[in-house]
Backbone as JSON Lines, residues from 0, in Angstrom:
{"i":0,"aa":"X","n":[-69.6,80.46,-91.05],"ca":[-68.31,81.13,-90.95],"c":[-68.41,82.41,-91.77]}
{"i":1,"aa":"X","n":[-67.79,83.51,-90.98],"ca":[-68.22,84.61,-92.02],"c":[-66.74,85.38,-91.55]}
{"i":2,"aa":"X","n":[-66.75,85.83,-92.42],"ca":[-65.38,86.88,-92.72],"c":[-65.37,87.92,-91.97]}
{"i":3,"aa":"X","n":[-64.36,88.64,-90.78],"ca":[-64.28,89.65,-90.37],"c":[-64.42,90.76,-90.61]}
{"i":4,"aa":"X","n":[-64.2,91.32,-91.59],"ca":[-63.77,92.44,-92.26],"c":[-65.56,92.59,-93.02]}
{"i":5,"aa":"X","n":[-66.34,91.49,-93.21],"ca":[-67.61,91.36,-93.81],"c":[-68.18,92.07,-92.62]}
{"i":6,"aa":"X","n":[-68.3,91.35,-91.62],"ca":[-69.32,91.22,-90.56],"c":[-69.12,92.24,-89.61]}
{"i":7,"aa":"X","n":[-67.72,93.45,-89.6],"ca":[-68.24,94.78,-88.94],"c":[-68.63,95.34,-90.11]}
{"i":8,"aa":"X","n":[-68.56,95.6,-91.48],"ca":[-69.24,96.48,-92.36],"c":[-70.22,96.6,-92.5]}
{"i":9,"aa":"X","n":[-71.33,95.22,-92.17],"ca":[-72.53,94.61,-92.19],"c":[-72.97,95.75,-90.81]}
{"i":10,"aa":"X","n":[-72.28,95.04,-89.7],"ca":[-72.74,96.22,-88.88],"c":[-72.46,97.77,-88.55]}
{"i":11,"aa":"X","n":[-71.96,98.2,-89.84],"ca":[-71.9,99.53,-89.75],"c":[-73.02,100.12,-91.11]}
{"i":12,"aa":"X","n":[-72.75,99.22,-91.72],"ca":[-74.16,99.45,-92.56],"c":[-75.55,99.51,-92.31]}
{"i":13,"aa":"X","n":[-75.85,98.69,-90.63],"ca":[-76.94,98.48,-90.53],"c":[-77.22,99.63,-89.5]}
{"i":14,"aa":"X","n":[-76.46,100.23,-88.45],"ca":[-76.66,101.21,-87.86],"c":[-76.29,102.58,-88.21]}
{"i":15,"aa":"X","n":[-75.77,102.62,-89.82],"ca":[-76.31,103.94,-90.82],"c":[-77.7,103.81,-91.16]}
{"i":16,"aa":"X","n":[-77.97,102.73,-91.69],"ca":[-79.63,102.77,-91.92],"c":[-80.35,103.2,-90.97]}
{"i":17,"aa":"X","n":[-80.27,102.61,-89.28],"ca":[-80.65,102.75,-88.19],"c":[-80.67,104.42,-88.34]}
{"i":18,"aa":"X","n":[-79.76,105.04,-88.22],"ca":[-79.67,106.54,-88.08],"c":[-80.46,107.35,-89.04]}
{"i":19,"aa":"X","n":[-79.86,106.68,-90.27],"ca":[-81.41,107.67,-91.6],"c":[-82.3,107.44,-90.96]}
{"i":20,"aa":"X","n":[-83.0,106.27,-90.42],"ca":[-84.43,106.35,-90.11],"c":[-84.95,107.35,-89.03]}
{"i":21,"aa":"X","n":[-83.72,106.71,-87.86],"ca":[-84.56,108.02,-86.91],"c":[-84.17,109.09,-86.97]}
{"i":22,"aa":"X","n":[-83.4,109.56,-87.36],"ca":[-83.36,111.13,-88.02],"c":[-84.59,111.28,-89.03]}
{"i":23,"aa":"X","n":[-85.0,111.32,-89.65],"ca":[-86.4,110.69,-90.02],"c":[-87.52,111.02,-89.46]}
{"i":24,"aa":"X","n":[-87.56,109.77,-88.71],"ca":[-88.46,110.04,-87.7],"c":[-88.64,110.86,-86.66]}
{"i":25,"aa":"X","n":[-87.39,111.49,-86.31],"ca":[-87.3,112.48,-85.11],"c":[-87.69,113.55,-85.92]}
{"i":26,"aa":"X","n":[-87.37,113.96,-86.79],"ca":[-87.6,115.21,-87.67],"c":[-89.14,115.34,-88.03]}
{"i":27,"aa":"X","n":[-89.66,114.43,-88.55],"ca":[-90.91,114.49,-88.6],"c":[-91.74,114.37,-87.6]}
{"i":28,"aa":"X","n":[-91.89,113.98,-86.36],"ca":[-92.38,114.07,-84.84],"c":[-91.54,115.49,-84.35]}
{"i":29,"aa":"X","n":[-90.52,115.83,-84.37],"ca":[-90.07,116.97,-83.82],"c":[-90.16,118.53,-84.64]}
{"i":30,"aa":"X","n":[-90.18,118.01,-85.85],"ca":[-90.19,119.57,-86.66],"c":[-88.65,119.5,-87.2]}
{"i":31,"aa":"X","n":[-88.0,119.42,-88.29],"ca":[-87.32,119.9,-89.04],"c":[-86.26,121.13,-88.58]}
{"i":32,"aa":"X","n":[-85.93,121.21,-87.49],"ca":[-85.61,122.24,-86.51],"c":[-83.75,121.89,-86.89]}
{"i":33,"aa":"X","n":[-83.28,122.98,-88.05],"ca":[-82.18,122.8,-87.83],"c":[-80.9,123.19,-86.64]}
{"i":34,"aa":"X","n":[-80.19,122.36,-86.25],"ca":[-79.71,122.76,-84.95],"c":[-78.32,123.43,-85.22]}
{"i":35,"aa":"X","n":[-78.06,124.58,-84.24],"ca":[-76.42,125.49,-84.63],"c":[-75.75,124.43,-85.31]}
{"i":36,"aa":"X","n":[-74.86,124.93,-86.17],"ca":[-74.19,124.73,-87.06],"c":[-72.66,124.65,-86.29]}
{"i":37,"aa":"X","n":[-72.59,125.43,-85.48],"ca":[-71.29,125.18,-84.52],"c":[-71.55,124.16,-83.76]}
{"i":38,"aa":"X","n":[-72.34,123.93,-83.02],"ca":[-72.73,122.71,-82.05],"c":[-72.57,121.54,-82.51]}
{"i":39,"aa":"X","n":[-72.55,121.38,-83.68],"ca":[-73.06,120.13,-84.52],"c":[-71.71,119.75,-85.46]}
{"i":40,"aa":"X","n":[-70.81,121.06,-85.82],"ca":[-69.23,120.66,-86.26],"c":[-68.76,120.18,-84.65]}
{"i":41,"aa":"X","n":[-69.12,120.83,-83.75],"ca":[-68.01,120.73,-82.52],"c":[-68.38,119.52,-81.65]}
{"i":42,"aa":"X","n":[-69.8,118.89,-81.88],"ca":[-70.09,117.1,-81.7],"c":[-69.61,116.53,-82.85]}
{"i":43,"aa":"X","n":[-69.48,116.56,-83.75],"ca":[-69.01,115.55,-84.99],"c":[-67.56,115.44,-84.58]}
{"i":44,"aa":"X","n":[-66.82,116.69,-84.71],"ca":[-65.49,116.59,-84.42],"c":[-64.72,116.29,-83.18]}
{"i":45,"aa":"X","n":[-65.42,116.08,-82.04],"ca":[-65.21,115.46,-80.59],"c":[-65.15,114.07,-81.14]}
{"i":46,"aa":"X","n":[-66.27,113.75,-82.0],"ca":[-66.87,112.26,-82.09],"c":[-65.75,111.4,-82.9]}
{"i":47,"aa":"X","n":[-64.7,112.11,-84.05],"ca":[-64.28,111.35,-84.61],"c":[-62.76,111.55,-84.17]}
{"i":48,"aa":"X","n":[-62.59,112.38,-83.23],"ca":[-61.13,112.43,-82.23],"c":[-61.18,111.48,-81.37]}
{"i":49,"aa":"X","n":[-62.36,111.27,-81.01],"ca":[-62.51,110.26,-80.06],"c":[-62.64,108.93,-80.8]}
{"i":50,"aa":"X","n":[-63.16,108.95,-81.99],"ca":[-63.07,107.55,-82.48],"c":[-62.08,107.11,-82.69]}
{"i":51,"aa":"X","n":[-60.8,107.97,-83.48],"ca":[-60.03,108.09,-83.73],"c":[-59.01,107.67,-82.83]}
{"i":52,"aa":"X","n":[-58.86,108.12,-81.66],"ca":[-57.77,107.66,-80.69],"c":[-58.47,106.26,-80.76]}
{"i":53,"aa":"X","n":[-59.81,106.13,-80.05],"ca":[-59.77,104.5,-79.59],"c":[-59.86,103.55,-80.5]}
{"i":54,"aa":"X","n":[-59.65,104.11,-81.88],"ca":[-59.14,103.29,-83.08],"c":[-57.59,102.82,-83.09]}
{"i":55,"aa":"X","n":[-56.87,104.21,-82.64],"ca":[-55.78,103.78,-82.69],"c":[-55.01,103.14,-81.15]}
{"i":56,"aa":"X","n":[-55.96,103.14,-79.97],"ca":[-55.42,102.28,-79.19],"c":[-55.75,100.76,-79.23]}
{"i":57,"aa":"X","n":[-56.99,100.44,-80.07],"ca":[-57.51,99.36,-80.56],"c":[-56.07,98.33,-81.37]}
{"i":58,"aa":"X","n":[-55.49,99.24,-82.05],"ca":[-54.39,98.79,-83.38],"c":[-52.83,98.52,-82.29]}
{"i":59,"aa":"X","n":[-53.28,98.87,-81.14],"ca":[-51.76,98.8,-80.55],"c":[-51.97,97.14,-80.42]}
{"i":60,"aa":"X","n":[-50.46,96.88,-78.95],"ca":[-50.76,95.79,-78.28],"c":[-50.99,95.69,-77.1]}
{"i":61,"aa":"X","n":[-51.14,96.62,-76.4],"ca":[-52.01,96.73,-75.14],"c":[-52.64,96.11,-74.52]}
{"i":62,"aa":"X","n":[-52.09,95.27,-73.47],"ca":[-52.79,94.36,-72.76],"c":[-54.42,94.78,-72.22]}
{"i":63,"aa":"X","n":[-55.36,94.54,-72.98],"ca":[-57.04,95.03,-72.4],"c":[-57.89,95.53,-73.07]}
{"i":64,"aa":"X","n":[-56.74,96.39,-74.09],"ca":[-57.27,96.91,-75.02],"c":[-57.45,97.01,-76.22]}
{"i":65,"aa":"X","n":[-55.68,96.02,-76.88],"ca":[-55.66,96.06,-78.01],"c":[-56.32,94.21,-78.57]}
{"i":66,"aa":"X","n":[-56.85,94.95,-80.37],"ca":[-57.17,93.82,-81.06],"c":[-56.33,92.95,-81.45]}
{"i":67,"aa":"X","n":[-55.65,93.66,-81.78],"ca":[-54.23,92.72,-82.87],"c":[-53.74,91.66,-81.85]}
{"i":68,"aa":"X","n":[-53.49,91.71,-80.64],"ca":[-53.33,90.07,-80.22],"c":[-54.0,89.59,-80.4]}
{"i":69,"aa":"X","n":[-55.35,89.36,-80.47],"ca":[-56.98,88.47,-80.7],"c":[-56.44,87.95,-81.9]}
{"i":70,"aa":"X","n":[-55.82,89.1,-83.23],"ca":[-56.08,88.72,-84.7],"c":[-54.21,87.89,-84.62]}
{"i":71,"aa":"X","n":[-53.43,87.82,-83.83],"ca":[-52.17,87.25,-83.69],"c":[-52.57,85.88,-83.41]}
{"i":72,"aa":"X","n":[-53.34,85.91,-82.76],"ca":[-53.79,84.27,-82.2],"c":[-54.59,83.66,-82.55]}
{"i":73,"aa":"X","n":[-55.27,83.94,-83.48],"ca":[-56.55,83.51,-84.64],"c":[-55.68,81.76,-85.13]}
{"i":74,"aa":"X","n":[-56.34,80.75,-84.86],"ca":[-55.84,79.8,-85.43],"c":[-55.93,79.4,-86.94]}
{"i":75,"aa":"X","n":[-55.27,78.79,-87.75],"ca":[-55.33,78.57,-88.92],"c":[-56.92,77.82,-89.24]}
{"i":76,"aa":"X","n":[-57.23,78.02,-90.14],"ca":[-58.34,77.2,-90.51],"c":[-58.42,75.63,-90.88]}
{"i":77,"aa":"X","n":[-57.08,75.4,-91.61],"ca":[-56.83,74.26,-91.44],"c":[-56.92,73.36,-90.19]}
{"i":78,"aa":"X","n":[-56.28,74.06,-88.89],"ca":[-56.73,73.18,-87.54],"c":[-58.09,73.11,-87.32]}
{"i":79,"aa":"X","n":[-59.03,73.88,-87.97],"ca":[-60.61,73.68,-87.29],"c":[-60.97,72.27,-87.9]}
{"i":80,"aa":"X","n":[-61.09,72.62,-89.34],"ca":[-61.26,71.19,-90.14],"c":[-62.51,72.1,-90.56]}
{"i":81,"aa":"X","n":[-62.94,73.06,-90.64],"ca":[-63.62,74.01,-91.6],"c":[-63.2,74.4,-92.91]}
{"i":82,"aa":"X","n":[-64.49,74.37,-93.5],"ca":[-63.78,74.76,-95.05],"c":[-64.47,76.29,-95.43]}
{"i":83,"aa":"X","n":[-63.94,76.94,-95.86],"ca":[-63.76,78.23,-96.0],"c":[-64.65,78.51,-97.08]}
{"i":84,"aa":"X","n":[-65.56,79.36,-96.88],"ca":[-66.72,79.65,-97.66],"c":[-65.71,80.3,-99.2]}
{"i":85,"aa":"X","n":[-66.51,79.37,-100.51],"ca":[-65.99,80.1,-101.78],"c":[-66.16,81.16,-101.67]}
{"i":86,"aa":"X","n":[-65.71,82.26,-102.74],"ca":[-66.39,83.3,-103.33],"c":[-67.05,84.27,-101.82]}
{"i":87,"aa":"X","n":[-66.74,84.01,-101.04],"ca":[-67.45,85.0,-99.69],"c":[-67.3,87.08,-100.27]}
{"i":88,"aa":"X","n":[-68.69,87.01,-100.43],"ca":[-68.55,88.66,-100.67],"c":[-69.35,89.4,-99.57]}
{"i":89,"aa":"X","n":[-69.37,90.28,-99.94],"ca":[-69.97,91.52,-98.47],"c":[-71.74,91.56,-99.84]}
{"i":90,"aa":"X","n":[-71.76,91.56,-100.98],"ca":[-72.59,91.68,-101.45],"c":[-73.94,90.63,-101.28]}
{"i":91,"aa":"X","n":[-73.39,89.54,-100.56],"ca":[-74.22,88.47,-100.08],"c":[-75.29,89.22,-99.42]}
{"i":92,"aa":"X","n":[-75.43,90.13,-98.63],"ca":[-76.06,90.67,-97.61],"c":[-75.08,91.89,-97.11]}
{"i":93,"aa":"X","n":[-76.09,92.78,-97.08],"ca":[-75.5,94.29,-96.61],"c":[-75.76,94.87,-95.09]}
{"i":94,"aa":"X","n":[-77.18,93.78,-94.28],"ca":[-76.88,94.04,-93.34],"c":[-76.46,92.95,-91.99]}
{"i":95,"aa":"X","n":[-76.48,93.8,-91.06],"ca":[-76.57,92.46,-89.93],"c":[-77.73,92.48,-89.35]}
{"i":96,"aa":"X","n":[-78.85,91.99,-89.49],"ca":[-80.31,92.42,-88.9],"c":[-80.1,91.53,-87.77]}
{"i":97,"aa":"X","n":[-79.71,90.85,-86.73],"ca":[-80.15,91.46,-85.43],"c":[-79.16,92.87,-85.07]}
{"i":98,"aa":"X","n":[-78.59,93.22,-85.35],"ca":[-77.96,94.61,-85.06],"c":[-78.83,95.9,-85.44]}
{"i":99,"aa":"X","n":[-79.39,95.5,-86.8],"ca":[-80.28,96.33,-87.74],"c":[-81.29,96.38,-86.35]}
{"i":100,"aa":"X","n":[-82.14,95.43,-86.16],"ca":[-83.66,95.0,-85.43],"c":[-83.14,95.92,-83.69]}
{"i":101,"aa":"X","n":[-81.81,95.15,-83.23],"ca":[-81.67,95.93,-81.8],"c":[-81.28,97.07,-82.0]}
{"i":102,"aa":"X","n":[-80.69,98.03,-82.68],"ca":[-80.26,99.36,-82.55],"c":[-81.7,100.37,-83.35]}
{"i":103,"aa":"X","n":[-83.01,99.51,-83.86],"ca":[-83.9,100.16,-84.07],"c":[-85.1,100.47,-82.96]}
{"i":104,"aa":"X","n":[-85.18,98.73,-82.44],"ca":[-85.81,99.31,-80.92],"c":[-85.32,100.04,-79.82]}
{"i":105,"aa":"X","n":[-84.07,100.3,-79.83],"ca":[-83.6,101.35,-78.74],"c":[-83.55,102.49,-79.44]}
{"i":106,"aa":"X","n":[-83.46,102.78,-80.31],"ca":[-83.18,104.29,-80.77],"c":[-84.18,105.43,-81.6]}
{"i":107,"aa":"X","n":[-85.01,104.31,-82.16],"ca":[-85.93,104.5,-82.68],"c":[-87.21,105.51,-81.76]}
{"i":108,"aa":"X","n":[-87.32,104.77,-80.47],"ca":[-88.78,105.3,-79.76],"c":[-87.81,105.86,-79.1]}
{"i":109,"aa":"X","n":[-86.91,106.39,-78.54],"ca":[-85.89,107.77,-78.03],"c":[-86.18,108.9,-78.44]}
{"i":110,"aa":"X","n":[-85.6,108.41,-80.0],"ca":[-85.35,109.72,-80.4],"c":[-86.82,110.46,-80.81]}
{"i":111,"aa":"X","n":[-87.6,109.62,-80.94],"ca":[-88.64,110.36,-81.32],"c":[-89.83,110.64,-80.33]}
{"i":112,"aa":"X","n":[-89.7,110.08,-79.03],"ca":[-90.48,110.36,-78.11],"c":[-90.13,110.75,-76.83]}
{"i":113,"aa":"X","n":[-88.71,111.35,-77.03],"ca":[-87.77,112.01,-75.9],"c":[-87.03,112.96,-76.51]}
{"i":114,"aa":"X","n":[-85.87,112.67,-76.76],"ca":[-84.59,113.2,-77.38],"c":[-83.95,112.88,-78.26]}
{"i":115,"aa":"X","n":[-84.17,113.42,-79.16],"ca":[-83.83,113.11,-80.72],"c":[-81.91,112.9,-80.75]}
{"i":116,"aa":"X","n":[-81.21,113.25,-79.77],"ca":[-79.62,113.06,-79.7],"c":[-79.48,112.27,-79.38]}
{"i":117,"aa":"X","n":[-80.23,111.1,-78.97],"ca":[-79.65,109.74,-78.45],"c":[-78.88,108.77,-79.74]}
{"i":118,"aa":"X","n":[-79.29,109.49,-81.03],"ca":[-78.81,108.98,-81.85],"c":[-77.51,109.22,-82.33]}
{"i":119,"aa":"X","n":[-76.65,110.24,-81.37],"ca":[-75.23,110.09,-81.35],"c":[-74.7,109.04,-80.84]}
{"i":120,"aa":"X","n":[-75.39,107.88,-79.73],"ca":[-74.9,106.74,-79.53],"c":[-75.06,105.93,-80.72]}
{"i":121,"aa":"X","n":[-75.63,105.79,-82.02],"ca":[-76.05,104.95,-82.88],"c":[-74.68,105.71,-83.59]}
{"i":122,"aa":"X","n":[-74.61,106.45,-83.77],"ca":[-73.46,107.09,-84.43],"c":[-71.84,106.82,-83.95]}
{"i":123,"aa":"X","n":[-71.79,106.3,-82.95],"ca":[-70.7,106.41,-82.64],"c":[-70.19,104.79,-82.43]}
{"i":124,"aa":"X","n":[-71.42,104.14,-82.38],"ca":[-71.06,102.35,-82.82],"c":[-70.8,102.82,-84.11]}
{"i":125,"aa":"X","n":[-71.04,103.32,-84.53],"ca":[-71.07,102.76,-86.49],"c":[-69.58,103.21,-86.42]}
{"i":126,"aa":"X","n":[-69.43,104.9,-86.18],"ca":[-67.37,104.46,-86.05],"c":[-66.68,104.39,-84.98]}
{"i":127,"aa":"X","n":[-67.31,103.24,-84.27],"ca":[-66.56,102.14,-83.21],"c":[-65.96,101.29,-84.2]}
{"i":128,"aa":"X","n":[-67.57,100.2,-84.6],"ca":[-67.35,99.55,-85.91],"c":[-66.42,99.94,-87.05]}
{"i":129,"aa":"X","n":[-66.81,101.08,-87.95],"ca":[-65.54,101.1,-89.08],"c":[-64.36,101.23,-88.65]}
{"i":130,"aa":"X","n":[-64.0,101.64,-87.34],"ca":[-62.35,101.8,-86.92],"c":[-62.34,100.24,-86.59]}
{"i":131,"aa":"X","n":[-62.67,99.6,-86.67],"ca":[-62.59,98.33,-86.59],"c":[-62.35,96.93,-87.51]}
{"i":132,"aa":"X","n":[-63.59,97.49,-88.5],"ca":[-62.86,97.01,-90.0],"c":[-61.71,97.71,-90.17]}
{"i":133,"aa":"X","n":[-61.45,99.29,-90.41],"ca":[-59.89,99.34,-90.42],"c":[-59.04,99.0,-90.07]}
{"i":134,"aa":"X","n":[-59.04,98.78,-88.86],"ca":[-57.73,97.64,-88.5],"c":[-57.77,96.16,-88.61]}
{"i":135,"aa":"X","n":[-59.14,95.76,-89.04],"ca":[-59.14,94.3,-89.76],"c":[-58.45,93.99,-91.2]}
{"i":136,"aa":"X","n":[-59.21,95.3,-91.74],"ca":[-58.23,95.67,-93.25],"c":[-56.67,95.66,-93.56]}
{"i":137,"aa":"X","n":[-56.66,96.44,-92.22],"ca":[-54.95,97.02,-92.28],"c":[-54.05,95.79,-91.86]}
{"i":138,"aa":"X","n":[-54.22,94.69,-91.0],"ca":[-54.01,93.26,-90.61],"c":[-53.87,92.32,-91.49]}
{"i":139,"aa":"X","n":[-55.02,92.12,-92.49],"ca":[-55.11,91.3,-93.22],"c":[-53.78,91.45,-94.4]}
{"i":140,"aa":"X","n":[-54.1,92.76,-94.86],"ca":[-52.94,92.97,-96.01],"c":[-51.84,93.32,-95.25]}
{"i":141,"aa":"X","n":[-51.6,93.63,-94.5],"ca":[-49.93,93.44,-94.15],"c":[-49.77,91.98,-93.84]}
{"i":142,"aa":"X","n":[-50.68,91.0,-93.48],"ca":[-50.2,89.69,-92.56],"c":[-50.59,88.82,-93.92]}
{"i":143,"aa":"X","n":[-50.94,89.35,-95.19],"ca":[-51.53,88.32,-96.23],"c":[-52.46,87.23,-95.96]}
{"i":144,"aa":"X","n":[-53.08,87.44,-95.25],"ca":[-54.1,86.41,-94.42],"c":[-55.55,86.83,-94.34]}
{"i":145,"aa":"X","n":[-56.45,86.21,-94.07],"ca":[-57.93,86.73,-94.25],"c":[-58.09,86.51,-92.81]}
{"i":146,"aa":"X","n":[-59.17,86.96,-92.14],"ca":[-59.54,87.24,-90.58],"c":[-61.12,86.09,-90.91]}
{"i":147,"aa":"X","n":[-61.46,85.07,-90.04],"ca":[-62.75,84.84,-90.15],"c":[-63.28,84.62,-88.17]}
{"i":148,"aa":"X","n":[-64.43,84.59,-88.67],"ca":[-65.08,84.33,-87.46],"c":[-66.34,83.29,-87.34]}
{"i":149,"aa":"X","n":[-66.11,82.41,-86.0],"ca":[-67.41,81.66,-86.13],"c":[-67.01,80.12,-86.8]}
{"i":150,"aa":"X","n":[-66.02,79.71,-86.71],"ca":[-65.51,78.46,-87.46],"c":[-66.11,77.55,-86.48]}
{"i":151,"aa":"X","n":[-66.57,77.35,-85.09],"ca":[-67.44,76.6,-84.08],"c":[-68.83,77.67,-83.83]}
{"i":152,"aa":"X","n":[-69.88,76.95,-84.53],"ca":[-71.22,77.61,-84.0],"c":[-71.0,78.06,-83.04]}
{"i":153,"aa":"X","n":[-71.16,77.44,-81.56],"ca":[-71.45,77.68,-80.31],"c":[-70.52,78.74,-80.31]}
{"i":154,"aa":"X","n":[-69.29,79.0,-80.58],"ca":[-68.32,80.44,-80.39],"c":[-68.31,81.21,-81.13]}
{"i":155,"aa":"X","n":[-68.84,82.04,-81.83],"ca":[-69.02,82.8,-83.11],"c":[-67.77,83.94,-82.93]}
{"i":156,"aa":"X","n":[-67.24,84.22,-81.44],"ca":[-66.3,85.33,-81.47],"c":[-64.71,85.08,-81.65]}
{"i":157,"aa":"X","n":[-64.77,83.68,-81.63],"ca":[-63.17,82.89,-81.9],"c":[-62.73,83.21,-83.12]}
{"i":158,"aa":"X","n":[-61.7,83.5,-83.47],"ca":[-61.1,83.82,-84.66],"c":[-60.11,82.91,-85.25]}
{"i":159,"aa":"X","n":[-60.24,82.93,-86.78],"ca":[-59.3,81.77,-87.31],"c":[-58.5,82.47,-88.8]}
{"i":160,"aa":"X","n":[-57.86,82.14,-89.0],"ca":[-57.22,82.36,-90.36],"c":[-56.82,81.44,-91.62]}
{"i":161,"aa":"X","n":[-57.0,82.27,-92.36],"ca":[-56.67,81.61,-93.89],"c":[-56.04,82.48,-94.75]}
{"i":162,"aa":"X","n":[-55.42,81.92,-95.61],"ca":[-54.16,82.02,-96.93],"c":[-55.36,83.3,-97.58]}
{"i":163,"aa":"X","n":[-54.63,84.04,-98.21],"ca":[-55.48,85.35,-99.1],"c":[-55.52,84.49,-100.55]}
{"i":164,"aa":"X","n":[-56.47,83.89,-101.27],"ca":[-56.33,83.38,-102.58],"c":[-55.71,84.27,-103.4]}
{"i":165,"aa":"X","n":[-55.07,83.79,-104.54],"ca":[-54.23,84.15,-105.72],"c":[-55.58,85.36,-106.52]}
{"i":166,"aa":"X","n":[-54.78,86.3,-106.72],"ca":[-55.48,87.13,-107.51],"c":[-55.21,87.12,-108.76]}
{"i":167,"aa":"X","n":[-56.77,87.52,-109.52],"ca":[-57.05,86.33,-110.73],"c":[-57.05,87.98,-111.51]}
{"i":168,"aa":"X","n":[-56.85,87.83,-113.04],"ca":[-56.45,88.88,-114.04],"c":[-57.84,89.14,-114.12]}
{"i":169,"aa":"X","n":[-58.17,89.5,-115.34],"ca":[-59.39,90.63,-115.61],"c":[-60.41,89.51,-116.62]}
{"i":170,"aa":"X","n":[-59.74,88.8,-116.91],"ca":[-60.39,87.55,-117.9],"c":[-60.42,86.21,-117.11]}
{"i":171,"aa":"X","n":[-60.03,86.48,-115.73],"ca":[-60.75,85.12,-114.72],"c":[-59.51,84.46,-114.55]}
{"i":172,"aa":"X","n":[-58.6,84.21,-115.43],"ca":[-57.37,83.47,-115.61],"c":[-56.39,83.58,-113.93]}
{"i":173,"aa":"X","n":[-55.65,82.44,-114.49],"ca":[-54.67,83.23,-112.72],"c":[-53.44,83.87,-113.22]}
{"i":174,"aa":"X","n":[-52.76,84.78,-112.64],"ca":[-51.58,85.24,-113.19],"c":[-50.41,84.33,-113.27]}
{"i":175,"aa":"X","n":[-49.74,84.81,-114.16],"ca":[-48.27,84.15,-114.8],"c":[-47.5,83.7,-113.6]}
C-alpha cells in the first residue's frame, strides 16, 4: 500500500532524472549546441499552459476527465481490513524504477540517436505527474484525509482512504 501523493512524486522524480540523463547524453553525442533562446521560452511556456489547463480540468468534476470523483469514492481503509503503513515517508525511496527503467529505454536511444526533442515528451509526464500530486495535495488537506493506493495487490489503481494522524509538537509529544 503506498500513499498517493508518494507515488506520483516518485514518478516525477524519476522522469527528472530520466531527462538529466538524456540531455546528457544527447549533448554529448550531439554537441553542446545551444538552441534559440526564444524557441525554447516559447516550448516551455506552451508546455506549462498546457499543463496547466489539464491540471485544472483534472481538479474539476467532469465526467471523463476529472480526478476528484476517483478521490470522492476512494473507500475507507477500514472496509479493506488493511492496515496502513506507520510512519510512510516519500524518503523511503525517491524513485519509481519501473517508470525510472521504462522512460529510460524509450528516451534515452531517441534522443541520442535521432532527435534529441523527444525529451519534451519525458518532460511533460513529469508535469502531467506534479499537476497531479497537486491536486492529490490540494484534496487531502481540504478533505483531512490521506489518498492511498493498492490496498488489493491484484488492483494497485483502486483508491482508499484514511484519517490524517494527529500532529505531534517538536518534542514528539501530541498536542494539548
Amino acid at each position: 500500500m503506498d500513499r498517493l501523493l508518494h507515488h506520483e512524486l516518485r514518478a516525477v522524480f524519476s522522469v527528472l532524472a530520466v531527462v538529466a540523463v538524456s540531455v546528457t547524453a544527447a549533448g554529448l553525442a550531439h554537441g553542446f549546441v545551444p538552441p534559440e533562446p526564444g524557441k525554447v521560452a516559447l516550448y516551455l511556456a506552451g508546455l506549462l499552459a498546457f499543463a496547466a489547463v489539464w491540471t485544472l480540468l483534472k481538479g474539476t468534476r467532469l465526467r471523463g476527465v476529472s480526478w476528484i470523483r476517483d478521490y470522492d469514492r476512494a473507500v475507507p481503509v477500514e472496509d479493506t481490513g488493511v492496515v496502513v503503513p506507520a510512519g510512510a515517508s516519500l524518503r523511503d525511496g525517491w524513485f519509481n524504477w519501473p517508470v525510472l527503467v521504462l522512460f529510460l529505454l524509450f528516451v534515452l536511444p531517441i534522443s541520442v540517436f535521432w532527435e534529441p526533442w523527444v525529451i519534451g515528451i519525458a518532460l511533460w509526464s513529469a508535469l502531467d505527474w506534479l499537476g497531479q500530486a497537486a491536486l492529490v495535495a490540494h484534496w487531502e488537506r481540504r478533505n483531512g484525509l490521506l489518498l492511498w493506493r493498492g490496498h488489493v495487490a491484484s488492483r494497485p489503481w483502486e483508491l482508499s482512504v484514511s484519517r490524517r494522524p494527529p500532529t505531534r509538537t517538536a518534542t514528539g509529544a501530541r498536542p494539548a
